[in-house]
Short mmCIF file of C-alpha atoms in Angstrom, two decimals:
data_model
loop_
_atom_site.label_atom_id
_atom_site.label_comp_id
_atom_site.label_asym_id
_atom_site.label_seq_id
_atom_site.Cartn_x
_atom_site.Cartn_y
_atom_site.Cartn_z
CA MET I 1 27.68 5.90 -5.13
CA PRO I 2 24.64 7.10 -7.02
CA ARG I 3 22.13 8.14 -5.28
CA PHE I 4 18.05 8.13 -6.14
CA GLY I 5 15.18 10.17 -6.01
CA ALA I 6 12.10 8.54 -4.24
CA LEU I 7 8.35 9.75 -4.51
CA GLU I 8 5.77 8.12 -1.93
CA ALA I 9 2.20 9.92 -3.58
CA GLY I 10 -0.63 9.57 -1.48
CA GLY I 11 -3.83 11.61 -1.66
CA THR I 12 -3.17 13.81 1.33
CA LYS I 13 0.81 14.04 1.11
CA MET I 14 3.77 13.70 -1.40
CA VAL I 15 6.80 12.52 0.65
CA CYS I 16 9.66 13.10 -1.52
CA ALA I 17 13.30 11.75 -0.36
CA ILE I 18 16.95 10.97 -1.82
CA GLY I 19 18.33 7.27 -0.64
CA ASP I 20 21.13 5.45 -1.40
CA GLU I 21 21.57 1.18 -3.06
CA LYS I 22 20.99 0.22 0.69
CA GLY I 23 17.67 2.08 1.33
CA HIS I 24 19.04 4.71 3.45
CA ILE I 25 17.27 8.02 3.23
CA LEU I 26 19.31 10.77 2.88
CA GLU I 27 16.98 13.70 3.00
CA ARG I 28 12.70 13.64 2.90
CA VAL I 29 10.49 16.36 2.76
CA SER I 30 6.49 16.13 3.05
CA ILE I 31 4.27 18.45 0.87
CA PRO I 32 0.60 18.64 0.54
CA THR I 33 -1.48 17.12 -2.00
CA GLY I 34 -3.30 19.86 -3.46
CA GLU I 35 -4.36 20.56 -7.81
CA PRO I 36 -0.94 19.25 -9.87
CA ALA I 37 -0.80 22.63 -11.03
CA GLU I 38 0.62 23.28 -7.38
CA THR I 39 1.75 20.55 -6.43
CA MET I 40 4.02 19.26 -9.31
CA PRO I 41 6.25 22.21 -9.26
CA ALA I 42 7.12 21.84 -5.61
CA ILE I 43 8.10 18.00 -6.24
CA LEU I 44 9.93 18.68 -9.09
CA ASP I 45 11.81 21.56 -7.62
CA PHE I 46 12.98 19.26 -5.00
CA PHE I 47 14.25 16.78 -7.12
CA ARG I 48 16.11 18.85 -9.43
CA ASP I 49 19.99 19.68 -9.14
CA LYS I 50 20.56 16.82 -6.82
CA ASP I 51 22.49 14.65 -9.36
CA LEU I 52 20.40 11.67 -9.30
CA ALA I 53 21.10 9.04 -11.03
CA ALA I 54 16.94 7.72 -11.43
CA VAL I 55 13.57 7.93 -9.56
CA GLY I 56 11.03 5.79 -8.34
CA VAL I 57 7.47 6.82 -7.61
CA GLY I 58 4.86 5.12 -5.60
CA CYS I 59 1.86 6.60 -6.44
CA PHE I 60 -1.91 6.23 -5.57
CA GLY I 61 -4.37 4.86 -8.17
CA PRO I 62 -5.43 3.58 -9.93
CA VAL I 63 -2.75 3.53 -12.22
CA ASP I 64 -1.38 2.83 -15.70
CA LEU I 65 1.53 0.19 -15.54
CA ASP I 66 0.59 -1.34 -18.77
CA ARG I 67 4.37 -0.35 -20.74
CA ASN I 68 2.78 -0.90 -24.20
CA SER I 69 -0.27 1.73 -22.96
CA PRO I 70 -0.03 5.06 -24.17
CA ALA I 71 -1.07 6.52 -21.18
CA TYR I 72 1.70 4.31 -19.27
CA GLY I 73 2.68 5.93 -15.55
CA SER I 74 -0.33 7.85 -15.50
CA ILE I 75 -3.12 8.12 -12.92
CA THR I 76 -6.33 7.07 -14.05
CA SER I 77 -9.78 6.71 -12.24
CA SER I 78 -8.77 8.59 -8.92
CA PRO I 79 -11.65 9.68 -6.91
CA LYS I 80 -9.50 12.62 -6.59
CA LEU I 81 -10.66 14.09 -9.81
CA SER I 82 -8.00 16.89 -10.62
CA TRP I 83 -5.17 14.35 -10.77
CA ARG I 84 -7.48 11.71 -13.18
CA ASN I 85 -4.83 10.88 -16.39
CA TYR I 86 -2.40 12.85 -14.60
CA PRO I 87 0.78 11.43 -16.62
CA MET I 88 3.28 11.38 -13.04
CA ALA I 89 5.76 9.41 -14.77
CA ARG I 90 5.79 11.02 -18.10
CA ARG I 91 6.39 14.36 -15.95
CA PHE I 92 9.45 13.49 -14.14
CA ARG I 93 10.94 11.70 -17.03
CA GLU I 94 10.48 15.14 -19.27
CA SER I 95 11.30 17.33 -16.22
CA LEU I 96 14.40 15.57 -14.79
CA GLY I 97 15.78 13.63 -18.03
CA ILE I 98 16.76 10.66 -15.91
CA PRO I 99 15.38 7.22 -15.61
CA VAL I 100 11.80 6.74 -13.62
CA GLY I 101 10.46 3.59 -11.98
CA PHE I 102 6.90 3.76 -11.34
CA ASP I 103 4.37 1.64 -9.50
CA THR I 104 1.23 1.94 -7.36
CA ASP I 105 2.32 3.53 -3.45
CA VAL I 106 0.97 -0.02 -2.06
CA ASN I 107 3.40 -2.35 -4.29
CA ALA I 108 5.80 0.29 -3.02
CA ALA I 109 5.64 -0.40 0.27
CA ALA I 110 5.02 -4.50 -0.90
CA LEU I 111 8.31 -3.87 -2.26
CA GLY I 112 10.35 -1.97 0.45
CA GLU I 113 9.53 -4.98 2.96
CA ALA I 114 10.77 -7.45 0.32
CA THR I 115 13.77 -5.67 -0.34
CA TRP I 116 15.02 -4.19 3.67
CA GLY I 117 12.52 -5.27 5.71
CA CYS I 118 9.79 -8.16 7.34
CA THR I 119 9.32 -10.17 3.54
CA LYS I 120 13.09 -10.37 2.69
CA ASP I 121 13.29 -13.74 3.33
CA VAL I 122 10.59 -14.81 0.90
CA GLU I 123 9.87 -14.60 -2.22
CA ASN I 124 5.76 -13.97 -2.42
CA SER I 125 4.14 -12.11 0.08
CA ILE I 126 1.97 -9.44 0.30
CA TYR I 127 1.31 -5.83 1.94
CA ILE I 128 -2.05 -4.58 3.13
CA THR I 129 -2.65 -1.28 4.17
CA VAL I 130 -5.36 -0.05 6.13
CA GLY I 131 -6.01 3.43 6.88
CA THR I 132 -7.96 6.09 4.51
CA GLY I 133 -8.58 3.27 2.29
CA ILE I 134 -6.99 -0.23 1.89
CA GLY I 135 -4.81 -1.17 -0.35
CA VAL I 136 -2.79 -4.34 -1.02
CA GLY I 137 0.64 -4.83 -2.73
CA VAL I 138 1.94 -8.29 -4.04
CA ILE I 139 5.10 -9.41 -4.57
CA ILE I 140 5.72 -13.11 -6.73
CA ASN I 141 9.12 -14.06 -7.12
CA GLY I 142 10.55 -11.24 -5.32
CA ARG I 143 8.50 -8.62 -7.82
CA PRO I 144 5.18 -6.74 -7.87
CA TYR I 145 3.01 -8.58 -9.00
CA HIS I 146 0.79 -6.42 -12.23
CA GLY I 147 -1.62 -8.13 -14.19
CA MET I 148 -4.23 -6.56 -16.46
CA ILE I 149 -3.32 -3.58 -14.12
CA HIS I 150 -2.42 -4.14 -10.68
CA PRO I 151 -4.23 -5.93 -7.80
CA GLU I 152 -6.90 -3.77 -5.82
CA GLY I 153 -7.30 -5.81 -2.80
CA GLY I 154 -8.70 -3.16 -0.96
CA HIS I 155 -12.67 -3.69 -3.31
CA ILE I 156 -13.05 -7.71 -2.73
CA PHE I 157 -16.34 -8.38 -1.83
CA VAL I 158 -16.88 -9.42 1.93
CA GLU I 159 -19.57 -10.80 3.52
CA ARG I 160 -21.23 -8.06 5.89
CA ARG I 161 -21.82 -9.24 9.80
CA ALA I 162 -25.48 -9.72 10.33
CA ASP I 163 -24.99 -7.19 13.82
CA ASP I 164 -22.98 -4.14 11.54
CA PRO I 165 -25.12 -1.55 12.77
CA MET I 166 -23.80 0.23 9.62
CA PRO I 167 -26.83 -1.48 6.82
CA LYS I 168 -24.18 -0.25 4.21
CA GLY I 169 -20.40 -0.31 3.54
CA ILE I 170 -19.34 3.73 2.46
CA CYS I 171 -17.30 2.68 -0.60
CA PRO I 172 -19.15 4.39 -3.95
CA TYR I 173 -18.51 1.94 -5.93
CA HIS I 174 -19.00 -1.12 -4.58
CA GLY I 175 -20.46 -0.52 -1.09
CA ASN I 176 -19.88 -3.20 0.94
CA CYS I 177 -15.73 -4.48 -0.39
CA LEU I 178 -13.30 -4.61 2.16
CA GLU I 179 -12.79 -0.63 1.93
CA GLY I 180 -16.35 0.44 2.32
CA LEU I 181 -16.83 -1.92 5.44
CA ALA I 182 -13.03 -1.70 7.31
CA SER I 183 -11.19 1.63 6.14
CA GLY I 184 -10.77 4.25 8.85
CA PRO I 185 -13.45 6.43 7.26
CA ALA I 186 -16.28 3.35 7.30
CA ILE I 187 -15.01 3.49 10.83
CA GLU I 188 -16.00 6.53 11.70
CA ARG I 189 -19.26 6.25 9.73
CA ARG I 190 -20.44 3.43 11.52
CA TRP I 191 -19.15 4.47 15.16
CA GLY I 192 -19.74 8.14 14.97
CA ARG I 193 -16.20 9.10 16.04
CA LYS I 194 -12.55 8.25 14.29
CA GLY I 195 -10.63 5.26 15.50
CA ILE I 196 -8.16 7.00 17.49
CA GLU I 197 -11.02 7.73 20.07
CA LEU I 198 -12.73 4.73 20.56
CA THR I 199 -9.74 2.64 21.45
CA ASP I 200 -10.90 1.44 24.81
CA ILE I 201 -14.29 -0.06 22.99
CA PRO I 202 -13.77 -3.71 21.94
CA ALA I 203 -16.60 -4.44 19.99
CA VAL I 204 -15.24 -2.09 17.41
CA TRP I 205 -12.02 -3.82 16.58
CA GLU I 206 -13.53 -7.24 16.79
CA LEU I 207 -15.58 -6.11 13.86
CA GLU I 208 -12.88 -4.69 12.33
CA ALA I 209 -10.81 -7.96 13.12
CA TYR I 210 -13.56 -9.91 11.15
CA TYR I 211 -13.36 -8.34 8.15
CA ILE I 212 -9.73 -7.89 7.64
CA GLY I 213 -9.74 -11.60 8.81
CA GLN I 214 -12.26 -12.48 6.08
CA ALA I 215 -10.07 -11.27 3.97
CA ILE I 216 -6.94 -12.56 4.87
CA CYS I 217 -8.47 -16.06 4.26
CA THR I 218 -9.27 -15.26 1.00
CA TYR I 219 -6.07 -13.68 0.02
CA ILE I 220 -4.67 -17.03 1.51
CA CYS I 221 -6.79 -19.14 -0.11
CA THR I 222 -6.17 -17.14 -4.20
CA LEU I 223 -2.19 -15.90 -3.72
CA SER I 224 -1.25 -18.60 -0.92
CA PRO I 225 1.50 -15.57 -0.09
CA GLU I 226 4.28 -16.80 2.48
CA ARG I 227 3.99 -13.79 4.73
CA ILE I 228 1.27 -11.42 5.48
CA VAL I 229 2.23 -7.64 6.80
CA VAL I 230 -0.49 -5.68 7.64
CA GLY I 231 0.12 -1.80 7.83
CA GLY I 232 -1.74 1.40 8.02
CA GLY I 233 -3.36 4.36 10.36
CA VAL I 234 -5.63 2.28 11.75
CA MET I 235 -3.25 -1.16 12.58
CA HIS I 236 -1.83 1.58 15.09
CA GLN I 237 -4.79 0.10 17.52
CA GLU I 238 -2.04 -2.22 19.48
CA GLN I 239 -5.36 -4.74 19.63
CA MET I 240 -5.78 -5.17 15.93
CA LEU I 241 -3.05 -7.94 14.78
CA PRO I 242 -4.19 -10.51 17.92
CA LEU I 243 -7.93 -10.35 16.81
CA ILE I 244 -7.19 -10.57 13.13
CA ARG I 245 -5.00 -13.50 13.76
CA GLN I 246 -7.77 -15.16 15.71
CA GLU I 247 -10.30 -14.35 13.05
CA VAL I 248 -8.03 -15.96 10.56
CA ARG I 249 -7.88 -19.08 12.30
CA ARG I 250 -11.45 -19.28 13.07
CA GLN I 251 -12.76 -18.52 9.83
CA MET I 252 -10.36 -20.47 7.79
CA HIS I 253 -11.66 -23.64 9.66
CA GLY I 254 -8.79 -25.57 9.60
CA TYR I 255 -8.99 -25.92 5.55
CA ILE I 256 -5.12 -25.16 5.35
CA GLN I 257 -2.34 -26.78 6.74
CA GLY I 258 0.82 -24.45 5.88
CA LYS I 259 3.18 -24.07 8.29
CA GLY I 260 2.29 -20.54 8.08
CA MET I 261 -1.22 -21.37 10.09
CA GLU I 262 1.19 -23.18 12.22
CA LYS I 263 2.67 -19.88 13.48
CA LEU I 264 0.29 -16.99 12.38
CA ASP I 265 2.66 -14.76 14.96
CA GLU I 266 5.23 -15.24 12.22
CA TYR I 267 3.06 -15.49 9.41
CA ILE I 268 0.74 -12.21 9.41
CA VAL I 269 3.19 -9.17 10.72
CA PRO I 270 3.34 -5.92 11.25
CA ILE I 271 5.78 -3.24 9.32
CA GLY I 272 9.02 -4.08 9.89
CA LEU I 273 10.67 -0.41 8.54
CA ASN I 274 9.06 2.16 10.68
CA ASP I 275 6.76 3.06 8.15
CA ASN I 276 9.23 4.03 6.00
CA GLN I 277 8.13 1.02 3.82
CA GLY I 278 6.57 3.18 0.70
CA VAL I 279 9.58 5.58 0.40
CA MET I 280 12.04 2.84 0.23
CA GLY I 281 10.47 0.81 -1.98
CA ALA I 282 10.41 3.84 -4.42
CA ILE I 283 13.90 3.78 -3.73
CA LYS I 284 14.23 0.49 -4.89
CA LEU I 285 11.75 1.63 -8.10
CA ALA I 286 14.01 3.77 -9.11
CA MET I 287 16.88 1.29 -8.62
CA ASP I 288 15.66 -1.11 -10.90
CA ALA I 289 15.03 1.68 -13.66
CA TYR I 290 18.27 2.59 -13.60
CA LEU I 291 19.54 -0.58 -13.98
CA GLU I 292 17.29 -1.64 -17.01
CA GLU I 293 18.75 1.54 -19.13
CA GLY I 294 22.38 0.18 -18.37
CA GLY I 295 23.26 1.93 -15.03
CA THR I 296 25.23 -0.46 -12.89
CA LEU I 297 25.21 -0.20 -8.72
#
């Protein structure tokens, strides 16, 4: 049975894993995300001499996913300046000599859920992560959607609620986009404390649900997903999902009449893979790259 490498490349840590074609994680390590010159050798050393058929990388972005581009597989305009223009996929291919699957970290998470998790029974779904940043992975007809580059659903513009005590969102590019108003750092800037210290203050989470619910209404109207998964550190607050569903129903005003809207607790759901969705999605990226280059399972 072939073995596959998987990298969930995040802004704070790099999760490296070995898995099989059923998505089982056989081995895993976590490496802090430092400068490329120190981080990448440690990552590549983990994967070397492991008899891997291919490796999959779900990477923080933005990234270049155009296979006709000279910069395919590179990180592009990342706020992590030392990683800008880093040729991630090419570095793996040159160092390991095996097929490399490459996508965004959030698309990989969406793919993990679509392959083995809570969206495996539908063809079209989205995965939203709400944490240090906000990202959206989109699955269309069972595959991650790319388009010009890839979805940047965390940076859609949302209407700021009039009573928001923070005068402007924190995104340096857009201000009042979803990430600027509803990410973990936005919560901390607004209230002066981290979200984990604000669990018992309803106003914090009602405002958070207002913004996330507003964004989900936009995703429903534009993408019409068959299921929506919401994960990330902020979603560890157990009160969030019920509040988000309530906001989606209120803000949609009965306009969309699909079966999902009739059963929001089955339509807007928590993660199904115990925070392994990113790594498992990277395993699937590796499997697909292996098959594209003539491998067999």
